[in-house]
Short mmCIF file of C-alpha atoms and ligand atoms in Angstrom, two decimals:
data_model
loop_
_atom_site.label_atom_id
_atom_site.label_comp_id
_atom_site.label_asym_id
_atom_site.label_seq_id
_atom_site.Cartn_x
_atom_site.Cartn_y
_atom_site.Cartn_z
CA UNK A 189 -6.12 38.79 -6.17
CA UNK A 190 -6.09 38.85 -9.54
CA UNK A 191 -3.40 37.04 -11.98
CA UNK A 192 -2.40 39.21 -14.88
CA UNK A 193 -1.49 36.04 -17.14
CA UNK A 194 -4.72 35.10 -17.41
CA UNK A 195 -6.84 37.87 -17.43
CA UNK A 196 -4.86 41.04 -18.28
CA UNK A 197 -6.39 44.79 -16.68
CA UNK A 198 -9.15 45.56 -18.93
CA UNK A 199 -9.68 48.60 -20.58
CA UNK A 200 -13.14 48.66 -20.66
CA UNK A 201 -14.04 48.50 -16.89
CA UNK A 202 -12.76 52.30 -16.18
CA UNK A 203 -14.88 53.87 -18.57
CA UNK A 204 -17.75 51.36 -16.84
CA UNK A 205 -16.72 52.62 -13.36
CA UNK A 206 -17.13 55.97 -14.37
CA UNK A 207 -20.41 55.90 -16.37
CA UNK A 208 -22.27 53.78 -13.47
CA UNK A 209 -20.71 56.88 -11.03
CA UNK A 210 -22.42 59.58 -12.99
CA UNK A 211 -25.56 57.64 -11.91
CA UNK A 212 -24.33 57.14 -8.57
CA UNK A 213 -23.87 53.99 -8.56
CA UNK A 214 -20.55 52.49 -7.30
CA UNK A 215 -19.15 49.81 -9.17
CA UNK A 216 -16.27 49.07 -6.46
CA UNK A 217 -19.13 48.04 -3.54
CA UNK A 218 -21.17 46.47 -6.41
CA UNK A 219 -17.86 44.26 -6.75
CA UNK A 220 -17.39 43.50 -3.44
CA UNK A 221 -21.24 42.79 -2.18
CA UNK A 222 -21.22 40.00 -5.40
CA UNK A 223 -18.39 38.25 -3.67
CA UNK A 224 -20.24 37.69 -1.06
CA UNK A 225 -23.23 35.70 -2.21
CA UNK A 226 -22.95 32.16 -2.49
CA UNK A 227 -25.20 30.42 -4.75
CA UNK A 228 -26.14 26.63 -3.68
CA UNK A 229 -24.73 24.81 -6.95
CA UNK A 230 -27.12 21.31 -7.07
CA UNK A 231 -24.94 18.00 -7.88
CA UNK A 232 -28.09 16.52 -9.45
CA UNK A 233 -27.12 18.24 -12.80
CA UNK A 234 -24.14 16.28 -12.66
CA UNK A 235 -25.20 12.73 -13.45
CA UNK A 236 -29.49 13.61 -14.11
CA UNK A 237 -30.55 12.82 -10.77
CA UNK A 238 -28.87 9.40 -10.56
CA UNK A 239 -27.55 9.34 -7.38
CA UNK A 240 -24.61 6.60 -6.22
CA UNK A 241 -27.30 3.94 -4.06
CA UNK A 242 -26.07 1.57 -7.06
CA UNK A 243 -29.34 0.66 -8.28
CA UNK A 244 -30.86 0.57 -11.34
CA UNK A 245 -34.66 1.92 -10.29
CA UNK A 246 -36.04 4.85 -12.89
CA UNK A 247 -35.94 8.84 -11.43
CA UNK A 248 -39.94 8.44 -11.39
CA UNK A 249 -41.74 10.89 -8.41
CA UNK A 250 -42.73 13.09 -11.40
CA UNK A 251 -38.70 14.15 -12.30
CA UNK A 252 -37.68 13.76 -15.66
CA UNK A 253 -34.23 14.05 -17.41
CA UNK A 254 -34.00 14.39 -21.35
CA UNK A 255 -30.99 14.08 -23.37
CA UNK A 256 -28.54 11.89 -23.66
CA UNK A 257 -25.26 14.17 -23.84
CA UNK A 258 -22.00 11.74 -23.33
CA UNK A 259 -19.82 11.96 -19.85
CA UNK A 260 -22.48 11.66 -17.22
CA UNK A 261 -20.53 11.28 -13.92
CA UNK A 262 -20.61 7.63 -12.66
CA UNK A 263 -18.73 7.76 -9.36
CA UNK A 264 -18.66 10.27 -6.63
CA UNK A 265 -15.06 11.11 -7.78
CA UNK A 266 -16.27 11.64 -10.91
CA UNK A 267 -18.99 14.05 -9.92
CA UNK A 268 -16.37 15.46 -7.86
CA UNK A 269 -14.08 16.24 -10.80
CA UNK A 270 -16.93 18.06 -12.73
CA UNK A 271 -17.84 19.78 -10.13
CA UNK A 272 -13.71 21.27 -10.06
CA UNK A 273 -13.91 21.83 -13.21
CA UNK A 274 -17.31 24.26 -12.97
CA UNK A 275 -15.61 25.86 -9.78
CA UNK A 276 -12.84 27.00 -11.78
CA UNK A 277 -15.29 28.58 -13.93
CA UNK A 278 -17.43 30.74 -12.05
CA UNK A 279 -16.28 33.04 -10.27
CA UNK A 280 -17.11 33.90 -6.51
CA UNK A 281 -17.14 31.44 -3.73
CA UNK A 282 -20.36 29.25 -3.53
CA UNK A 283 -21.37 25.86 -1.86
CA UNK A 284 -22.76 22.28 -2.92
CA UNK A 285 -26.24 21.13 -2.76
CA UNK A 286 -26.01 17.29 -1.98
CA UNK A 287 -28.98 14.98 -2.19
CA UNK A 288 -29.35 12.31 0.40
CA UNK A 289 -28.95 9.31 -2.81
CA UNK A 290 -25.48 10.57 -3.65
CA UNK A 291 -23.77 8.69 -0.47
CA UNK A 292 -21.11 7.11 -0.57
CA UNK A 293 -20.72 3.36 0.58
CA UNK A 294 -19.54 -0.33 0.01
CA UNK A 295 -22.71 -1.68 1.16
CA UNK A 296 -25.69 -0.93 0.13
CA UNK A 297 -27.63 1.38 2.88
CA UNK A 298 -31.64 1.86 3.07
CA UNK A 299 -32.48 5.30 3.33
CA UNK A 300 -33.86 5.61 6.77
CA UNK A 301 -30.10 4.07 8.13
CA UNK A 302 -27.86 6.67 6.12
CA UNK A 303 -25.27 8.35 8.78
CA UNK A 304 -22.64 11.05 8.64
CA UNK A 305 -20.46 9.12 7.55
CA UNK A 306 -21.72 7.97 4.44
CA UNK A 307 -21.11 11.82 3.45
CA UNK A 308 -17.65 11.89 4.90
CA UNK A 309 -15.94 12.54 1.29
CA UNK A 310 -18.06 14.84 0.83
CA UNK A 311 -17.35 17.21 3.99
CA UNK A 312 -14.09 16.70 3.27
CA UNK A 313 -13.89 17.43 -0.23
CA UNK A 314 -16.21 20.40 0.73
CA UNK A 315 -13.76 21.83 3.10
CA UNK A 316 -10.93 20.81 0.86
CA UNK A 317 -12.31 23.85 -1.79
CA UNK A 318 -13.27 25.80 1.10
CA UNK A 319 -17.45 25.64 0.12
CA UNK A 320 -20.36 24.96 2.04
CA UNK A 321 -22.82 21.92 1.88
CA UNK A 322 -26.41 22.16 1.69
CA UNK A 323 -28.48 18.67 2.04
CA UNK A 324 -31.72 17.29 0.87
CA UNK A 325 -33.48 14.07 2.37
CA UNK A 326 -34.58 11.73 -1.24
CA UNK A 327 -37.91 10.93 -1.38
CA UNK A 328 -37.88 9.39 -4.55
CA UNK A 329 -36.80 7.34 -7.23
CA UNK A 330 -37.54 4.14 -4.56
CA UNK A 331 -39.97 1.72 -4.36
CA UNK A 332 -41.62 2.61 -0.96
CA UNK A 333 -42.51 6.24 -2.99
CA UNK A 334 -43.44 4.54 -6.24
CA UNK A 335 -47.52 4.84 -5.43
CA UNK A 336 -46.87 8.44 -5.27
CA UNK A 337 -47.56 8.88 -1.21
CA UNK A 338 -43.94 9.27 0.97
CA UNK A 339 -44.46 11.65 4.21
CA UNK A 340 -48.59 11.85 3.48
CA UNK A 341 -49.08 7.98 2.75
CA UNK A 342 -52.15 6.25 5.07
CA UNK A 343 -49.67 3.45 4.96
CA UNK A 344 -47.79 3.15 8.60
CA UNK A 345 -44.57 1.89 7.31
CA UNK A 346 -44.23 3.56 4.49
CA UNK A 347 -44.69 6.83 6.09
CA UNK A 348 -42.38 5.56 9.27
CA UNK A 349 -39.83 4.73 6.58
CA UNK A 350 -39.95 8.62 5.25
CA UNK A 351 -40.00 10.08 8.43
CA UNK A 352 -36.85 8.16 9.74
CA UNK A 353 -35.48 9.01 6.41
CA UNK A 354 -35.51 12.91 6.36
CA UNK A 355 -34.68 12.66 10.48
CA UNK A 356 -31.51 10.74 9.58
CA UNK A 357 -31.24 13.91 6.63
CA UNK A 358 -31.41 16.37 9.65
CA UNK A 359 -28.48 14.61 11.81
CA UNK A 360 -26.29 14.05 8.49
CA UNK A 361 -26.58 17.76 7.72
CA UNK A 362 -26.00 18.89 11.09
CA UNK A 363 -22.86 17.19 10.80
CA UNK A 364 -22.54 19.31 7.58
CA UNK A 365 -22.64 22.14 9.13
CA UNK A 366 -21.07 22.03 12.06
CA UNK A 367 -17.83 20.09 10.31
CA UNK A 368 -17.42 23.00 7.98
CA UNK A 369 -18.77 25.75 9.93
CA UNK A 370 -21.47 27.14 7.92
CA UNK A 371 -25.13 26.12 8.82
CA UNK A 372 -26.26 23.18 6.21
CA UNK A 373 -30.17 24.57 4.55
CA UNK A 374 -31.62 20.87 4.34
CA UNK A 375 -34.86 20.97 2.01
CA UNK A 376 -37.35 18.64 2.35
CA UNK A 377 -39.14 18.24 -1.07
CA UNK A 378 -42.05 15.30 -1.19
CA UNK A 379 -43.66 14.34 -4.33
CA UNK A 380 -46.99 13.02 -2.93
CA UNK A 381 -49.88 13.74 -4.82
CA UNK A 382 -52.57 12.49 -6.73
CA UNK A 383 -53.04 11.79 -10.11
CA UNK A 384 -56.51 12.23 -10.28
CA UNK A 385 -59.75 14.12 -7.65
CA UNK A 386 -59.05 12.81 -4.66
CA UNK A 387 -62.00 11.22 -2.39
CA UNK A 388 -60.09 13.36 0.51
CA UNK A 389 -57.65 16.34 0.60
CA UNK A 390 -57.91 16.71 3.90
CA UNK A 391 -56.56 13.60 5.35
CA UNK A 392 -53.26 13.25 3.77
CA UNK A 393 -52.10 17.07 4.75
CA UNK A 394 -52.61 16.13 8.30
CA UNK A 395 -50.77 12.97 7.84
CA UNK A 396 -47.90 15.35 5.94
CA UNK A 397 -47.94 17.61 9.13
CA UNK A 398 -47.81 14.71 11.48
CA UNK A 399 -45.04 13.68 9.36
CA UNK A 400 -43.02 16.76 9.39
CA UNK A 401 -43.77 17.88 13.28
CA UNK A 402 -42.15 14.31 14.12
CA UNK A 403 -39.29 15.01 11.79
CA UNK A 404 -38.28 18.78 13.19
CA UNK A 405 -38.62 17.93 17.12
CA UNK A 406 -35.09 17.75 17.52
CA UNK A 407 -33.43 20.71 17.77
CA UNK A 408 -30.01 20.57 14.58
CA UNK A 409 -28.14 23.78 15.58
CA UNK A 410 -25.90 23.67 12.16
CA UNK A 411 -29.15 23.10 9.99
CA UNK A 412 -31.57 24.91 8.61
CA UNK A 413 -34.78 23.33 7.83
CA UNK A 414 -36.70 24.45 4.47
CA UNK A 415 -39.79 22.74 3.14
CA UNK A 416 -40.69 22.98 -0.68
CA UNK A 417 -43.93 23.32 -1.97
CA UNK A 418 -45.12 22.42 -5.61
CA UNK A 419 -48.09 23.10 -7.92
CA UNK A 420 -48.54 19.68 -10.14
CA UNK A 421 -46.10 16.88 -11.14
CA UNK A 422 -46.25 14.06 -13.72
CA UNK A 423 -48.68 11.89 -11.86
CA UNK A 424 -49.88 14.52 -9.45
CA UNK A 425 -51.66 16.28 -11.62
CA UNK A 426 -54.88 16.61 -9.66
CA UNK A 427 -53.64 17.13 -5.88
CA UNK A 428 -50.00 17.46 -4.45
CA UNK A 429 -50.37 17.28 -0.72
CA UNK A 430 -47.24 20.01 0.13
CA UNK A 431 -49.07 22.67 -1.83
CA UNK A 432 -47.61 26.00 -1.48
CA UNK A 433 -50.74 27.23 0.91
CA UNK A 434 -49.55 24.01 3.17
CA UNK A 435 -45.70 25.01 3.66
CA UNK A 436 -46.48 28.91 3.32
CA UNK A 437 -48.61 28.43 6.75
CA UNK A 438 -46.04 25.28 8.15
CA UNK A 439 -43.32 27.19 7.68
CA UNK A 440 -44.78 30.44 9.19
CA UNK A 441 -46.25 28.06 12.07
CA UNK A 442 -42.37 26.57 13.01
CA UNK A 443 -40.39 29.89 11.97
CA UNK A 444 -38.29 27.52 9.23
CA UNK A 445 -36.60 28.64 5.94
CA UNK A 446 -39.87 28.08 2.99
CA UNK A 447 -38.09 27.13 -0.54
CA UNK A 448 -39.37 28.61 -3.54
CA UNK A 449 -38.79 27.17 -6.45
CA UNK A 450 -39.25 28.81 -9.80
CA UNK A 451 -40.75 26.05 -12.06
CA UNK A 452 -43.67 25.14 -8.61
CA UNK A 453 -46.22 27.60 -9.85
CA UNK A 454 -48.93 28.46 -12.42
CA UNK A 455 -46.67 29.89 -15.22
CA UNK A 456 -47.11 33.43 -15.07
CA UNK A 457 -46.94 33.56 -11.56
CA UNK A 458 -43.48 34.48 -10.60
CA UNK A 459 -41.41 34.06 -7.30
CA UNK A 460 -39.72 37.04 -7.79
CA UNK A 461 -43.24 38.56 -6.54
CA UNK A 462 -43.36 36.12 -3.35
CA UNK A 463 -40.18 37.12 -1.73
CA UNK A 464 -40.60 40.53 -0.19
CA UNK A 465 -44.27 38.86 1.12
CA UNK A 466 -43.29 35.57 2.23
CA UNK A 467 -40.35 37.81 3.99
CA UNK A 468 -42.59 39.30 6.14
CA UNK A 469 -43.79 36.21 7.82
CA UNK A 470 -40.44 33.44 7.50
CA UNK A 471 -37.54 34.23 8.87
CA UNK A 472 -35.44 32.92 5.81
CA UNK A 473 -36.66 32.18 1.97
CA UNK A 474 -34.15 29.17 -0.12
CA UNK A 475 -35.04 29.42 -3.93
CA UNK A 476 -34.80 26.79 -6.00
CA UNK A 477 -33.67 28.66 -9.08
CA UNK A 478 -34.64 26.77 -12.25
CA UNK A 479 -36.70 27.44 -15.74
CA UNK A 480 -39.91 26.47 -16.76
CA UNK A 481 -40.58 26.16 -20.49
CA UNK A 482 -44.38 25.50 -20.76
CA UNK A 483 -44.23 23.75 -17.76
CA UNK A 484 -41.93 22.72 -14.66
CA UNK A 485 -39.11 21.28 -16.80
CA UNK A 486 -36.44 22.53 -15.19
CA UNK A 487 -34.16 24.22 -18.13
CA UNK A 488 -31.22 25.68 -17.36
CA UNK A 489 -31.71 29.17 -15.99
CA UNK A 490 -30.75 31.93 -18.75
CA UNK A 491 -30.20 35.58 -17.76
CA UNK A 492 -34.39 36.23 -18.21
CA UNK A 493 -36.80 38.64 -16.96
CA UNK A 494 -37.33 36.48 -14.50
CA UNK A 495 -33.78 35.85 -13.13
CA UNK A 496 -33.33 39.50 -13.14
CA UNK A 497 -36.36 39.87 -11.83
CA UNK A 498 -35.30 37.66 -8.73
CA UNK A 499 -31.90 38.45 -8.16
CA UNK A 500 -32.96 42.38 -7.97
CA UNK A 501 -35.46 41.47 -5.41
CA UNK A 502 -32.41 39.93 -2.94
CA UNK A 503 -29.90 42.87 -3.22
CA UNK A 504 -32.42 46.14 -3.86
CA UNK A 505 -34.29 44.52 -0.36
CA UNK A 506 -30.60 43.81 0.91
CA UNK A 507 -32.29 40.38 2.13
CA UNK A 508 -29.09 38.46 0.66
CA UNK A 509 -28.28 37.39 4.38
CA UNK A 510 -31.90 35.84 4.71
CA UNK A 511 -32.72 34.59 1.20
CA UNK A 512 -30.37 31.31 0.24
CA UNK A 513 -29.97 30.79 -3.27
CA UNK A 514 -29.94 27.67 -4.77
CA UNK A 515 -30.40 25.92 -8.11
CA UNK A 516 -32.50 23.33 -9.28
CA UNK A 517 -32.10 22.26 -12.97
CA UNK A 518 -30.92 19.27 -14.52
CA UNK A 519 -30.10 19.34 -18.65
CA UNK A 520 -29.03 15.98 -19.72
CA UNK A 521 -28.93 16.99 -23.89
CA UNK A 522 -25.93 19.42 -23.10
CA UNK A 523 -22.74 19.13 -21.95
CA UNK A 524 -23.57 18.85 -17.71
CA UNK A 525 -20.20 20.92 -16.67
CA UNK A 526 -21.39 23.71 -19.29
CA UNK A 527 -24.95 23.57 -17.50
CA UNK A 528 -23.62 24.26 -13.87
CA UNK A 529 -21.22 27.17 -15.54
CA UNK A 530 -24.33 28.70 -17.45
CA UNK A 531 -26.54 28.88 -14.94
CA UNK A 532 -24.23 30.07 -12.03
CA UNK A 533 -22.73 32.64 -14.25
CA UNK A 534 -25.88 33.68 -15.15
CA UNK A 535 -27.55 33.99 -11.49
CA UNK A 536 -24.44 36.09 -10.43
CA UNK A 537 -24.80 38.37 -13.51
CA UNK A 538 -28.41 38.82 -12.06
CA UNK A 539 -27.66 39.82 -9.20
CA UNK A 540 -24.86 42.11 -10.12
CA UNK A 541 -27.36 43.75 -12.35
CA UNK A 542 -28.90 44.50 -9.42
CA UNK A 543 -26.58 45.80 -7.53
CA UNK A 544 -25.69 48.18 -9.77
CA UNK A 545 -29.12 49.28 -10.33
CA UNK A 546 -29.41 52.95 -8.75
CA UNK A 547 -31.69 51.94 -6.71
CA UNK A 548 -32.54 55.00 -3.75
CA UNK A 549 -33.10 56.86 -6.89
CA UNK A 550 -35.79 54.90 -8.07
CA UNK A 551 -37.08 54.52 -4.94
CA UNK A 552 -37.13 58.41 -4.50
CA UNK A 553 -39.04 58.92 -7.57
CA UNK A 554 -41.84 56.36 -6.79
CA UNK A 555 -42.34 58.13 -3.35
CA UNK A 556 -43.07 61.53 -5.42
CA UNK A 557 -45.07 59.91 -7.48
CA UNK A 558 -42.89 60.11 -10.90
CA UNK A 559 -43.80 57.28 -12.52
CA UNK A 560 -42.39 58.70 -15.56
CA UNK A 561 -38.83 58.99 -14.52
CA UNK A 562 -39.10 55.30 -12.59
CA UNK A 563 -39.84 53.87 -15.76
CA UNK A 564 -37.24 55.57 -17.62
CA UNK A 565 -34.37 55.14 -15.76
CA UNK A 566 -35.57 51.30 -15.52
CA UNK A 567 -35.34 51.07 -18.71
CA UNK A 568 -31.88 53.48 -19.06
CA UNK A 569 -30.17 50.93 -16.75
CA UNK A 570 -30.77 47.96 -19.22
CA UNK A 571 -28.01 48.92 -21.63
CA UNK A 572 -25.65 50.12 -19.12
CA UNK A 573 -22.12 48.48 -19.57
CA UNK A 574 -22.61 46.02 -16.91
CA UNK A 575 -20.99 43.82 -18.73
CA UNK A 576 -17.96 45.13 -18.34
CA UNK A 577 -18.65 45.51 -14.85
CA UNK A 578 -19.19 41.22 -14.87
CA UNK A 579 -16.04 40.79 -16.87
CA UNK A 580 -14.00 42.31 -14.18
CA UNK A 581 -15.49 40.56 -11.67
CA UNK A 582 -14.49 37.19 -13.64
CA UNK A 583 -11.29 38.91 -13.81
CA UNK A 584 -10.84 39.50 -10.09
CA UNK A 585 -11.84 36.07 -9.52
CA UNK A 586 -9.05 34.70 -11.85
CA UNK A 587 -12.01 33.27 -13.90
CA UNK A 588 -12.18 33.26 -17.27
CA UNK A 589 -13.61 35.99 -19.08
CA UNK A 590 -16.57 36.28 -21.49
CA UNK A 591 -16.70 33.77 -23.62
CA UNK A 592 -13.40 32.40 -23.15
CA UNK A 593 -14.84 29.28 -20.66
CA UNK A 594 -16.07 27.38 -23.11
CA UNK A 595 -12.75 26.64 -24.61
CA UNK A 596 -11.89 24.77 -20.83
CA UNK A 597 -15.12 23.34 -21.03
CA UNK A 598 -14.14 21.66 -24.44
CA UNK A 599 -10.72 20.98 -23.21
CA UNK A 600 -12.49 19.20 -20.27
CA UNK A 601 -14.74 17.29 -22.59
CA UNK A 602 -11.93 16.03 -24.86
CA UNK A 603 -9.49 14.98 -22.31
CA UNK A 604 -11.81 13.82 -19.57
CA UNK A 605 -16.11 13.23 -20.18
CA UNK A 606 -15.13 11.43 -24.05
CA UNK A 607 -13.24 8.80 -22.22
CA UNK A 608 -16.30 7.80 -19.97
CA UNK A 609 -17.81 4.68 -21.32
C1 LIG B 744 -34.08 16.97 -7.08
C2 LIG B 744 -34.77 18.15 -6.45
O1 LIG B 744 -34.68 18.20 -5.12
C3 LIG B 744 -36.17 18.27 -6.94
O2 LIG B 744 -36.00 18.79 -8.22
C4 LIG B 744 -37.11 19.18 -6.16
O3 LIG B 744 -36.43 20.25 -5.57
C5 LIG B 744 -38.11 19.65 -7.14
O4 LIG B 744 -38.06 20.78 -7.51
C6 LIG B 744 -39.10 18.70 -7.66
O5 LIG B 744 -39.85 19.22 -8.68
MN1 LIG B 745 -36.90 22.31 -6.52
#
């Protein structure tokens, strides 16, 4: 698989191999379980949310983009491109999470009339690189969600415009995924809240799960439903009608997929924690992998306590087959193709950390009670040479290794984002 040119036999991985193996640990199925997991890459990083509806209306719904690096893609090709360009960079094979504003068409199309074929060039492109597609209906950034209320308003027609909206999502992706023959996750993320006390919390949640009953009726064979919950937003500071107690109990009620995502809860409260509970009661968990700094800002992810933290949950609970993992940051002050490679690099080195964690061992000494050795050998495994262990995965991959990425990335920037006006 590998291509000796560009990544000659390392020397480093042997002595690796063999030092993970006197913990019992081996690096070969650790190799081979990696390539397996596909990680949900998000276009929005590409272009900060814009989307390709041609208009010139602000993100709003509480999303925020800061930074102003040059190269933002303008065009679906464009985004495309990029999105080539981070492929070749990360090893692995992985899929494309699409939101419903980045259609493609001559005309403009309202929301609630978008159809499979407005996404054509994207299926095809999809099966062109051999990835899957993931969809999300876009309840926001438009002026029928600019009060703040989409699935939950008291207003009729706003909330019949929503609901035909995320139906339309549900047929689109169910094209998805039956075109490229892996089951599309569609998330349905609302911003509605309130700014300030509401007079009544009750009211709008039953509206919300009015909403949502209508929406999931019909049965979408290639499409998994998930429904995301959220703490606060810019403007919804007091009340945010899809709180996590709301989906947590909707999506235990309908059996659907429940999306975590990272930056959705009080700050020290971690989803790592959540997934071996919520696992109990959903039949499948999407994350929304992104970094808070202070608040729900959505950095891009670093390789963090928390990162590790999640990724070990997946593959020490072998729940990698149940738990879809996606990203959700957008990082407009660096360069955008850099952000996608950072992050995806970083959520695979995660969760090969984890898989090369010993982990029946630990197991076995929590069982008899030896705290003592748990915590050692935790802490042991942290300066293990899984790096090495990485770089021949990158090298497998015909990826680049270490640091040696960037230099494409720069390439890519001179030759292609510096000539975008
Ligand atoms: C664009 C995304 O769908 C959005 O970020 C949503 O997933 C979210 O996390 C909102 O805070
Ligand atoms: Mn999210």
């Amino acid at each position: 698989m590998s291509n000796p040119t560009l990544n000659p036999p390392s020397t480093m991985y042997p002595e690796a191999r063999d030092a993970y193996a006197a913990w019992g640990v081996n690096t070969e199925a650790a190799l081979e379980r990696l390539a397996t997991i596909p990680i949900s890459i998000h276009c929005w990083q590409g272009d900060d949310v814009g989307g390709f509806e041609n208009t010139d209306g602000d993100l709003g719904s509480g999303l925020a983009v800061t930074g102003n690096h040059p190269g933002k893609a303008r065009t679906p090709d464009e985004l495309r491109q990029d999105l080539e360009q981070a492929l070749d960079l990360i090893p692995g094979s992985h899929r494309l999470n699409l939101h419903a504003i980045y259609l493609e068409s001559d005309t403009p199309v309202e929301r609630d009339a978008i159809e499979p074929r407005h996404f054509q060039g994207w299926i095809d492109w999809c099966k062109d690189q051999h990835i899957g597609l993931d969809f999300n209906p876009s309840c926001f950034s438009h002026p029928l969600a600019d009060n703040g209320l989409t699935l939950s308003s008291p207003d009729e027609g706003i909330r019949r415009f929503w609901i035909d909206h995320c139906k339309a999502s549900r047929v689109i992706a169910d094209e998805m995924g039956k075109q490229i023959g892996s089951k599309a996750v569609t998330n349905i993320w609302v911003p509605d809240g309130y700014k300030d006390v509401p007079a009544d919390r009750m009211a709008p949640r039953e509206r919300l799960k009015a909403s949502l009953d209508e929406i999931l009726a019909t049965p979408t064979p290639n499409n998994i439903d998930a429904v995301e919950s959220k703490l606060f937003g810019i403007g919804s500071e007091a009340f945010v009608t899809g709180s996590h107690e709301f989906y947590m109990g909707y999506a235990i009620e309908k059996q659907i997929a429940l999306c975590l995502d990272a930056g959705h809860f009080h700050p020290t409260e971690m989803i790592s924690e959540k997934i071996s509970a919520c696992l109990l009661y959903v039949p499948e968990l999407l994350l929304h992998v992104s970094r808070g700094v202070r608040w729900d800002s959505d950095h891009v992810v670093t390789l963090n306590d928390e990162l590790l933290a999640i990724t070990r949950e997946i593959v020490a609970n072998k729940v990698e087959d149940r738990v879809h993992v996606g990203l959700d940051f957008f990082d407009a002050s660096i360069n955008r193709v850099a952000a996608w490679t950072i992050g995806v690099r970083n959520t695979l080195r995660g969760l090969l950390t984890g898989l090369l964690e010993p982990t029946e061992e630990l197991r076995a000494t929590e069982l008899a009670g030896d705290y003592t050795t748990r915590l050692a050998l935790q802490e042991e495994a942290k300066t293990m040479p899984i790096g090495a262990v990485w770089d021949e995965f990158c090298r497998r991959h015909d990826t680049p290794v270490g640091r040696d990425w960037l230099k494409d990335v720069r390439r890519y920037e001179k030759d292609v984002l510096s000539t975008r006006g």
